[in-house]
Tab-separated table of C-alpha atoms in Angstrom:
chain	number	residue	atom	x	y	z
A	29	MET	CA	125.588	118.942	56.182
A	30	ALA	CA	127.288	115.914	54.667
A	31	SER	CA	128.504	114.624	58.034
A	32	VAL	CA	125.094	115.125	59.641
A	33	LEU	CA	123.338	113.402	56.755
A	34	ARG	CA	125.846	110.558	56.787
A	35	ALA	CA	125.257	110.021	60.513
A	36	ALA	CA	121.505	110.148	60.119
A	37	GLY	CA	121.701	107.982	57.044
A	38	ARG	CA	123.743	105.341	58.834
A	39	GLY	CA	121.178	105.270	61.648
A	40	ALA	CA	118.227	105.116	59.306
A	41	GLY	CA	119.994	102.563	57.116
A	42	ALA	CA	120.730	100.322	60.062
A	43	VAL	CA	117.151	100.526	61.272
A	44	THR	CA	115.823	99.939	57.764
A	45	ALA	CA	118.097	96.968	57.120
A	46	ALA	CA	117.275	95.364	60.440
A	47	THR	CA	113.583	96.016	59.990
A	48	CYS	CA	113.521	94.633	56.463
A	49	THR	CA	115.408	91.512	57.520
A	50	CYS	CA	112.968	90.862	60.340
A	51	ALA	CA	109.986	91.847	58.239
A	52	ALA	CA	110.735	89.271	55.559
A	53	GLY	CA	110.256	86.530	58.112
A	54	LEU	CA	107.298	88.210	59.778
A	55	TYR	CA	105.341	88.595	56.564
A	56	VAL	CA	104.743	84.895	56.192
A	57	ALA	CA	103.854	84.317	59.833
A	58	ASP	CA	101.854	87.432	60.691
A	59	ARG	CA	100.769	90.119	58.237
A	60	ASP	CA	99.799	92.515	61.061
A	61	ALA	CA	103.253	92.220	62.632
A	62	PHE	CA	104.835	92.754	59.213
A	63	ASP	CA	102.815	95.936	58.712
A	64	THR	CA	103.876	97.136	62.172
A	65	ALA	CA	107.535	96.616	61.248
A	66	GLN	CA	107.012	98.566	58.036
A	67	ARG	CA	105.423	101.456	59.914
A	68	PHE	CA	108.344	101.502	62.339
A	69	ARG	CA	110.823	101.555	59.448
A	70	ARG	CA	109.077	104.520	57.818
A	71	THR	CA	108.884	106.385	61.134
A	72	ALA	CA	112.569	105.833	61.919
A	73	ALA	CA	113.653	106.896	58.431
A	74	LEU	CA	111.625	110.124	58.481
A	75	SER	CA	112.787	110.934	62.016
A	76	ALA	CA	116.414	110.600	60.906
A	77	TRP	CA	115.801	112.852	57.903
A	78	MET	CA	113.995	115.547	59.883
A	79	LEU	CA	116.635	115.478	62.597
A	80	ALA	CA	119.386	115.955	60.025
A	81	ASP	CA	117.510	118.764	58.264
A	82	TYR	CA	116.851	120.756	61.431
A	83	SER	CA	120.311	120.129	62.907
A	84	TRP	CA	122.101	121.260	59.771
A	85	HIS	CA	120.123	124.442	59.231
A	86	LEU	CA	120.219	125.456	62.884
A	87	ARG	CA	123.988	125.101	62.797
A	88	LEU	CA	124.151	127.311	59.724
A	89	HIS	CA	122.021	129.939	61.476
A	90	PRO	CA	123.159	130.313	65.121
A	91	PRO	CA	120.830	131.801	67.779
A	92	ASP	CA	122.191	135.320	67.318
A	93	SER	CA	121.739	135.204	63.541
A	94	THR	CA	119.121	137.461	61.961
A	95	THR	CA	118.272	134.675	59.512
A	96	ARG	CA	117.633	131.961	62.096
A	97	GLU	CA	113.858	132.440	62.356
A	98	ASP	CA	113.421	132.374	58.580
A	99	ALA	CA	115.573	129.251	58.327
A	100	LEU	CA	113.531	127.581	61.050
A	101	GLU	CA	110.280	128.445	59.283
A	102	ASP	CA	111.675	126.943	56.081
A	103	CYS	CA	112.423	123.729	57.980
A	104	HIS	CA	108.874	123.665	59.309
A	105	ARG	CA	107.401	124.154	55.834
A	106	ARG	CA	109.585	121.401	54.357
A	107	ASN	CA	109.005	118.816	57.052
A	108	ALA	CA	105.381	119.343	58.099
A	109	PRO	CA	103.988	117.792	54.864
A	110	LEU	CA	106.355	114.839	55.321
A	111	LEU	CA	105.024	114.203	58.817
A	112	ARG	CA	101.445	114.505	57.574
A	113	ASN	CA	102.144	111.987	54.817
A	114	LEU	CA	103.697	109.602	57.343
A	115	CYS	CA	100.538	109.738	59.448
A	116	PHE	CA	98.428	109.058	56.344
A	117	GLN	CA	100.610	106.179	55.220
A	118	ASN	CA	100.903	104.508	58.624
A	119	GLY	CA	97.279	105.105	59.633
A	120	GLY	CA	95.734	103.910	62.898
A	121	ILE	CA	97.523	105.216	65.958
A	122	TYR	CA	99.593	107.563	63.805
A	123	ILE	CA	96.428	109.282	62.592
A	124	LYS	CA	95.399	109.654	66.231
A	125	ILE	CA	98.744	111.256	67.079
A	126	GLY	CA	98.425	113.526	64.046
A	127	GLN	CA	95.021	114.650	65.300
A	128	LEU	CA	96.421	115.374	68.761
A	129	LEU	CA	99.219	117.460	67.274
A	130	GLY	CA	96.832	119.162	64.861
A	131	ILE	CA	95.021	120.956	67.692
A	132	MET	CA	98.155	122.012	69.584
A	133	ASP	CA	98.459	125.449	68.026
A	134	ASN	CA	99.738	126.752	71.359
A	135	LEU	CA	102.747	124.402	71.247
A	136	LEU	CA	103.586	123.582	67.647
A	137	PRO	CA	104.625	125.747	64.695
A	138	LYS	CA	101.774	126.885	62.476
A	139	ALA	CA	102.996	124.814	59.510
A	140	TYR	CA	102.634	121.578	61.474
A	141	VAL	CA	99.232	122.450	62.891
A	142	GLU	CA	97.869	123.321	59.446
A	143	GLU	CA	99.225	120.176	57.802
A	144	LEU	CA	98.214	117.785	60.587
A	145	GLN	CA	94.650	119.068	60.764
A	146	ALA	CA	94.157	117.080	57.561
A	147	CYS	CA	94.349	113.963	59.767
A	148	PHE	CA	90.767	114.640	60.859
A	149	ASP	CA	89.628	113.932	57.283
A	150	ALA	CA	92.024	111.111	56.390
A	151	CYS	CA	90.935	108.281	58.628
A	152	PRO	CA	91.350	104.673	57.471
A	153	ARG	CA	88.432	102.374	56.670
A	154	SER	CA	88.244	98.723	57.626
A	155	THR	CA	87.061	96.199	55.059
A	156	SER	CA	83.663	94.549	55.434
A	157	ALA	CA	85.443	91.283	56.208
A	158	ASP	CA	87.409	92.861	59.067
A	159	VAL	CA	84.277	94.512	60.482
A	160	GLU	CA	82.412	91.209	60.451
A	161	ARG	CA	85.391	89.453	62.013
A	162	VAL	CA	85.582	91.899	64.928
A	163	ILE	CA	81.843	91.573	65.620
A	164	LEU	CA	82.012	87.780	65.376
A	165	GLU	CA	85.060	87.538	67.657
A	166	ASP	CA	83.618	89.874	70.291
A	167	LEU	CA	79.907	89.018	70.222
A	168	GLY	CA	79.900	85.477	68.872
A	169	LYS	CA	77.548	86.244	65.988
A	170	ARG	CA	77.704	87.847	62.566
A	171	PRO	CA	76.143	91.302	62.037
A	172	LEU	CA	72.956	90.022	60.383
A	173	GLU	CA	72.476	87.546	63.224
A	174	LEU	CA	72.430	90.451	65.688
A	175	PHE	CA	70.655	93.153	63.667
A	176	GLU	CA	67.718	93.253	61.284
A	177	THR	CA	69.807	95.294	58.847
A	178	PHE	CA	73.470	96.260	58.802
A	179	GLU	CA	74.935	98.673	56.250
A	180	GLN	CA	78.296	97.525	54.896
A	181	GLU	CA	79.373	101.062	53.992
A	182	PRO	CA	80.369	103.072	57.083
A	183	VAL	CA	78.722	106.443	57.634
A	184	ALA	CA	81.859	107.736	59.337
A	185	SER	CA	85.401	106.613	60.043
A	186	ALA	CA	87.849	107.778	62.698
A	187	SER	CA	91.416	106.913	63.609
A	188	LEU	CA	90.452	104.037	65.907
A	189	ALA	CA	87.043	102.888	64.653
A	190	GLN	CA	84.265	103.370	62.131
A	191	VAL	CA	80.485	103.609	62.419
A	192	HIS	CA	77.858	101.596	60.550
A	193	ARG	CA	74.098	102.089	60.524
A	194	ALA	CA	71.939	99.168	61.605
A	195	THR	CA	68.393	98.485	62.747
A	196	LEU	CA	66.722	96.235	65.292
A	197	PRO	CA	63.698	94.068	64.348
A	198	GLY	CA	61.324	96.797	65.552
A	199	GLY	CA	62.944	99.321	63.217
A	200	LYS	CA	64.998	101.198	65.830
A	201	GLN	CA	67.930	102.970	64.181
A	202	LEU	CA	71.359	102.170	65.618
A	203	ALA	CA	74.930	103.350	65.209
A	204	VAL	CA	77.405	100.470	65.469
A	205	LYS	CA	80.938	101.598	66.246
A	206	VAL	CA	83.492	98.924	65.305
A	207	GLN	CA	87.165	99.192	66.177
A	208	HIS	CA	89.714	98.740	63.380
A	209	ARG	CA	90.662	95.099	63.802
A	210	PRO	CA	94.416	94.979	64.552
A	211	LEU	CA	94.578	98.043	66.802
A	212	LEU	CA	93.935	96.449	70.193
A	213	ARG	CA	96.371	93.605	69.626
A	214	LEU	CA	99.148	95.752	68.185
A	215	ALA	CA	98.719	98.954	70.214
A	216	ARG	CA	101.488	98.142	72.678
A	217	THR	CA	103.923	97.203	69.909
A	218	GLU	CA	103.070	100.308	67.890
A	219	MET	CA	103.605	102.581	70.879
A	220	ALA	CA	106.903	100.868	71.716
A	221	GLY	CA	108.135	101.657	68.212
A	222	ILE	CA	107.038	105.285	68.386
A	223	ASP	CA	108.558	105.616	71.851
A	224	LEU	CA	111.882	104.173	70.674
A	225	VAL	CA	112.113	106.630	67.786
A	226	LEU	CA	111.331	109.603	70.049
A	227	ARG	CA	113.910	108.470	72.604
A	228	CYS	CA	116.570	108.171	69.917
A	229	VAL	CA	115.745	111.639	68.603
A	230	ARG	CA	115.991	113.119	72.080
A	231	LEU	CA	119.329	111.397	72.764
A	232	ILE	CA	120.799	112.754	69.545
A	233	GLU	CA	119.256	116.214	69.833
A	234	PRO	CA	117.677	117.185	73.208
A	235	ARG	CA	116.005	120.235	71.639
A	236	PHE	CA	113.607	117.962	69.775
A	237	GLY	CA	112.126	116.196	72.790
A	238	PHE	CA	108.588	114.938	72.215
A	239	GLN	CA	108.730	112.130	74.755
A	240	TRP	CA	105.733	113.631	76.522
A	241	LEU	CA	103.608	112.838	73.482
A	242	ALA	CA	104.380	109.124	73.644
A	243	GLU	CA	103.674	109.099	77.369
A	244	GLU	CA	100.355	110.894	76.867
A	245	VAL	CA	99.196	108.496	74.158
A	246	ARG	CA	100.443	105.442	76.064
A	247	GLU	CA	98.312	106.432	79.042
A	248	SER	CA	95.150	107.349	77.143
A	249	LEU	CA	95.145	104.824	74.305
A	250	PRO	CA	94.202	101.671	76.294
A	251	LYS	CA	91.194	103.541	77.682
A	252	GLU	CA	90.130	104.721	74.232
A	253	LEU	CA	90.413	101.185	72.884
A	254	ASP	CA	88.042	99.808	75.534
A	255	PHE	CA	84.594	100.802	74.311
A	256	ARG	CA	83.016	99.554	77.547
A	257	LEU	CA	84.497	102.606	79.261
A	258	GLU	CA	83.000	104.851	76.592
A	259	ALA	CA	79.585	103.280	77.207
A	260	GLN	CA	79.925	103.887	80.957
A	261	ASN	CA	80.972	107.494	80.380
A	262	ALA	CA	78.043	108.073	78.015
A	263	ALA	CA	75.586	106.685	80.571
A	264	ARG	CA	76.988	108.936	83.280
A	265	CYS	CA	76.932	111.981	81.017
A	266	ARG	CA	73.323	111.251	80.061
A	267	LYS	CA	72.339	111.171	83.756
A	268	ILE	CA	74.098	114.495	84.345
A	269	MET	CA	72.208	116.140	81.475
A	270	ALA	CA	68.895	114.709	82.740
A	271	ALA	CA	69.489	115.925	86.300
A	272	ALA	CA	70.267	119.408	84.964
A	273	GLY	CA	67.115	119.492	82.830
A	274	LEU	CA	69.164	119.553	79.644
A	275	SER	CA	68.427	116.097	78.244
A	276	SER	CA	65.984	117.394	75.608
A	277	ALA	CA	68.476	119.989	74.362
A	278	VAL	CA	71.733	118.043	74.798
A	279	VAL	CA	71.260	114.487	73.562
A	280	VAL	CA	73.691	111.761	74.611
A	281	PRO	CA	72.920	108.619	72.570
A	282	GLU	CA	71.746	105.676	74.634
A	283	THR	CA	74.015	102.633	74.487
A	284	HIS	CA	72.970	98.984	74.184
A	285	ALA	CA	75.137	96.913	76.552
A	286	PRO	CA	74.021	93.413	75.402
A	287	LEU	CA	75.180	94.249	71.870
A	288	SER	CA	78.424	95.951	72.909
A	289	SER	CA	81.913	94.784	73.877
A	290	THR	CA	85.497	95.993	74.161
A	291	ARG	CA	85.703	96.634	70.405
A	292	VAL	CA	82.035	97.104	69.479
A	293	LEU	CA	79.792	99.879	70.790
A	294	VAL	CA	76.119	99.991	69.800
A	295	MET	CA	74.089	103.129	70.491
A	296	ASP	CA	71.004	104.918	69.228
A	297	PHE	CA	71.560	106.652	65.901
A	298	GLU	CA	71.146	110.415	66.261
A	299	GLU	CA	71.041	112.766	63.278
A	300	GLY	CA	73.136	115.926	63.294
A	301	GLN	CA	75.678	118.106	61.539
A	302	SER	CA	79.272	118.724	62.517
A	303	LEU	CA	80.171	121.754	64.608
A	304	ALA	CA	82.612	122.544	61.820
A	305	SER	CA	79.595	124.017	59.985
A	306	ASN	CA	79.787	127.784	59.688
A	307	ALA	CA	77.268	130.209	61.141
A	308	ALA	CA	75.553	130.716	57.772
A	309	ALA	CA	74.830	126.977	57.499
A	310	MET	CA	73.229	127.026	60.937
A	311	ARG	CA	71.088	130.055	60.145
A	312	ALA	CA	69.961	128.403	56.900
A	313	GLU	CA	68.496	125.624	59.053
A	314	GLY	CA	66.775	128.131	61.311
A	315	VAL	CA	69.292	127.682	64.118
A	316	GLN	CA	70.989	130.638	65.767
A	317	PRO	CA	74.701	129.940	66.394
A	318	HIS	CA	74.594	131.675	69.776
A	319	SER	CA	71.887	129.253	70.937
A	320	VAL	CA	74.150	126.308	70.100
A	321	VAL	CA	77.023	127.927	71.973
A	322	ARG	CA	74.773	128.640	74.960
A	323	ARG	CA	73.569	125.035	75.190
A	324	PHE	CA	77.115	123.786	74.777
A	325	SER	CA	78.340	126.111	77.535
A	326	GLU	CA	75.510	125.092	79.862
A	327	ALA	CA	76.325	121.422	79.363
A	328	TYR	CA	80.024	121.959	80.044
A	329	ALA	CA	79.375	124.165	83.051
A	330	GLU	CA	77.152	121.450	84.526
A	331	MET	CA	79.760	118.764	83.915
A	332	ALA	CA	82.723	120.792	85.142
A	333	PHE	CA	81.264	122.636	88.119
A	334	GLY	CA	78.365	120.396	89.035
A	335	GLU	CA	79.845	116.917	88.750
A	336	GLY	CA	83.561	117.282	88.082
A	337	PHE	CA	83.098	114.848	85.197
A	338	LEU	CA	84.048	116.290	81.825
A	339	HIS	CA	83.935	115.349	78.145
A	340	CYS	CA	87.531	116.176	77.195
A	341	ASP	CA	87.449	115.592	73.434
A	342	PRO	CA	84.796	117.941	71.985
A	343	HIS	CA	86.233	118.198	68.470
A	344	PRO	CA	83.775	118.734	65.565
A	345	GLY	CA	83.488	115.021	64.867
A	346	ASN	CA	82.318	114.267	68.400
A	347	VAL	CA	79.704	116.996	68.819
A	348	LEU	CA	76.825	117.481	66.375
A	349	TRP	CA	74.033	120.033	66.177
A	350	ARG	CA	70.535	119.809	64.740
A	351	ARG	CA	67.364	121.831	64.658
A	352	SER	CA	64.822	121.040	67.362
A	353	GLN	CA	62.100	122.742	69.353
A	354	ASP	CA	64.569	123.271	72.177
A	355	ALA	CA	67.322	124.770	70.022
């Protein structure tokens, strides 16, 4: 164990020393770049520790050992909370990756899935100043120059953005989705750091290859960070529901293009409760769970088999239910 830890420690120490040296200079020039360097340092250090822990215990318990599975489970239980804490501490893209891993119960050990599901409830919040700055940079005006009212406190926050309530002069209720400010500018750098750590891990220990994860996020992240694409997808989905006669039962909020941009998406505010609600909560509102499932299935069948255009991220935060005459 000592030799493995020394090797991992030397690697982590070298990365940490280099990162700290660079970070000292970066802090003065660019706080965002400094924070990126700090996130990379933490990621590299934890990767080295986890690699050493797994490598040592798997060597102590060879494949034919009757204790190997128990030892592996112990490793999972020790390291899963550490990975969760790293996602919390680093925030942003790391929270997004934690969410992706948190639903992969068919690929990852149970301990990791259970710990990383907490990433759905641990999303960062941008300050009011950062929110105003993003809106000003993208739309050329401050929030109260664009909207009659704009609530400073977000009603929801996700890994990449947060949502604020606002109104137009006529009283129309809006949901204003604002991207966390540094994400778009630093996304490529962040992913390069994550990719480097995963490559190093795979070179040292091929059994721990998660390179596919970096490739998946690298491909999807630029699309998720361009809210204009989300607006286009919403408009297309709304047309599909209307053509299928489902628009009164499956509501896709209408977007407002003149008030939207790459990092700001404005849409109608629609009330609803998360699909994470249990069946009893639905029945208490006079809604039968099977009716929600039926509508949901009809909508997905229409998208998949009718149009070949599919909403591929239907987690509880993205799909809400509410009582209506059509429910």
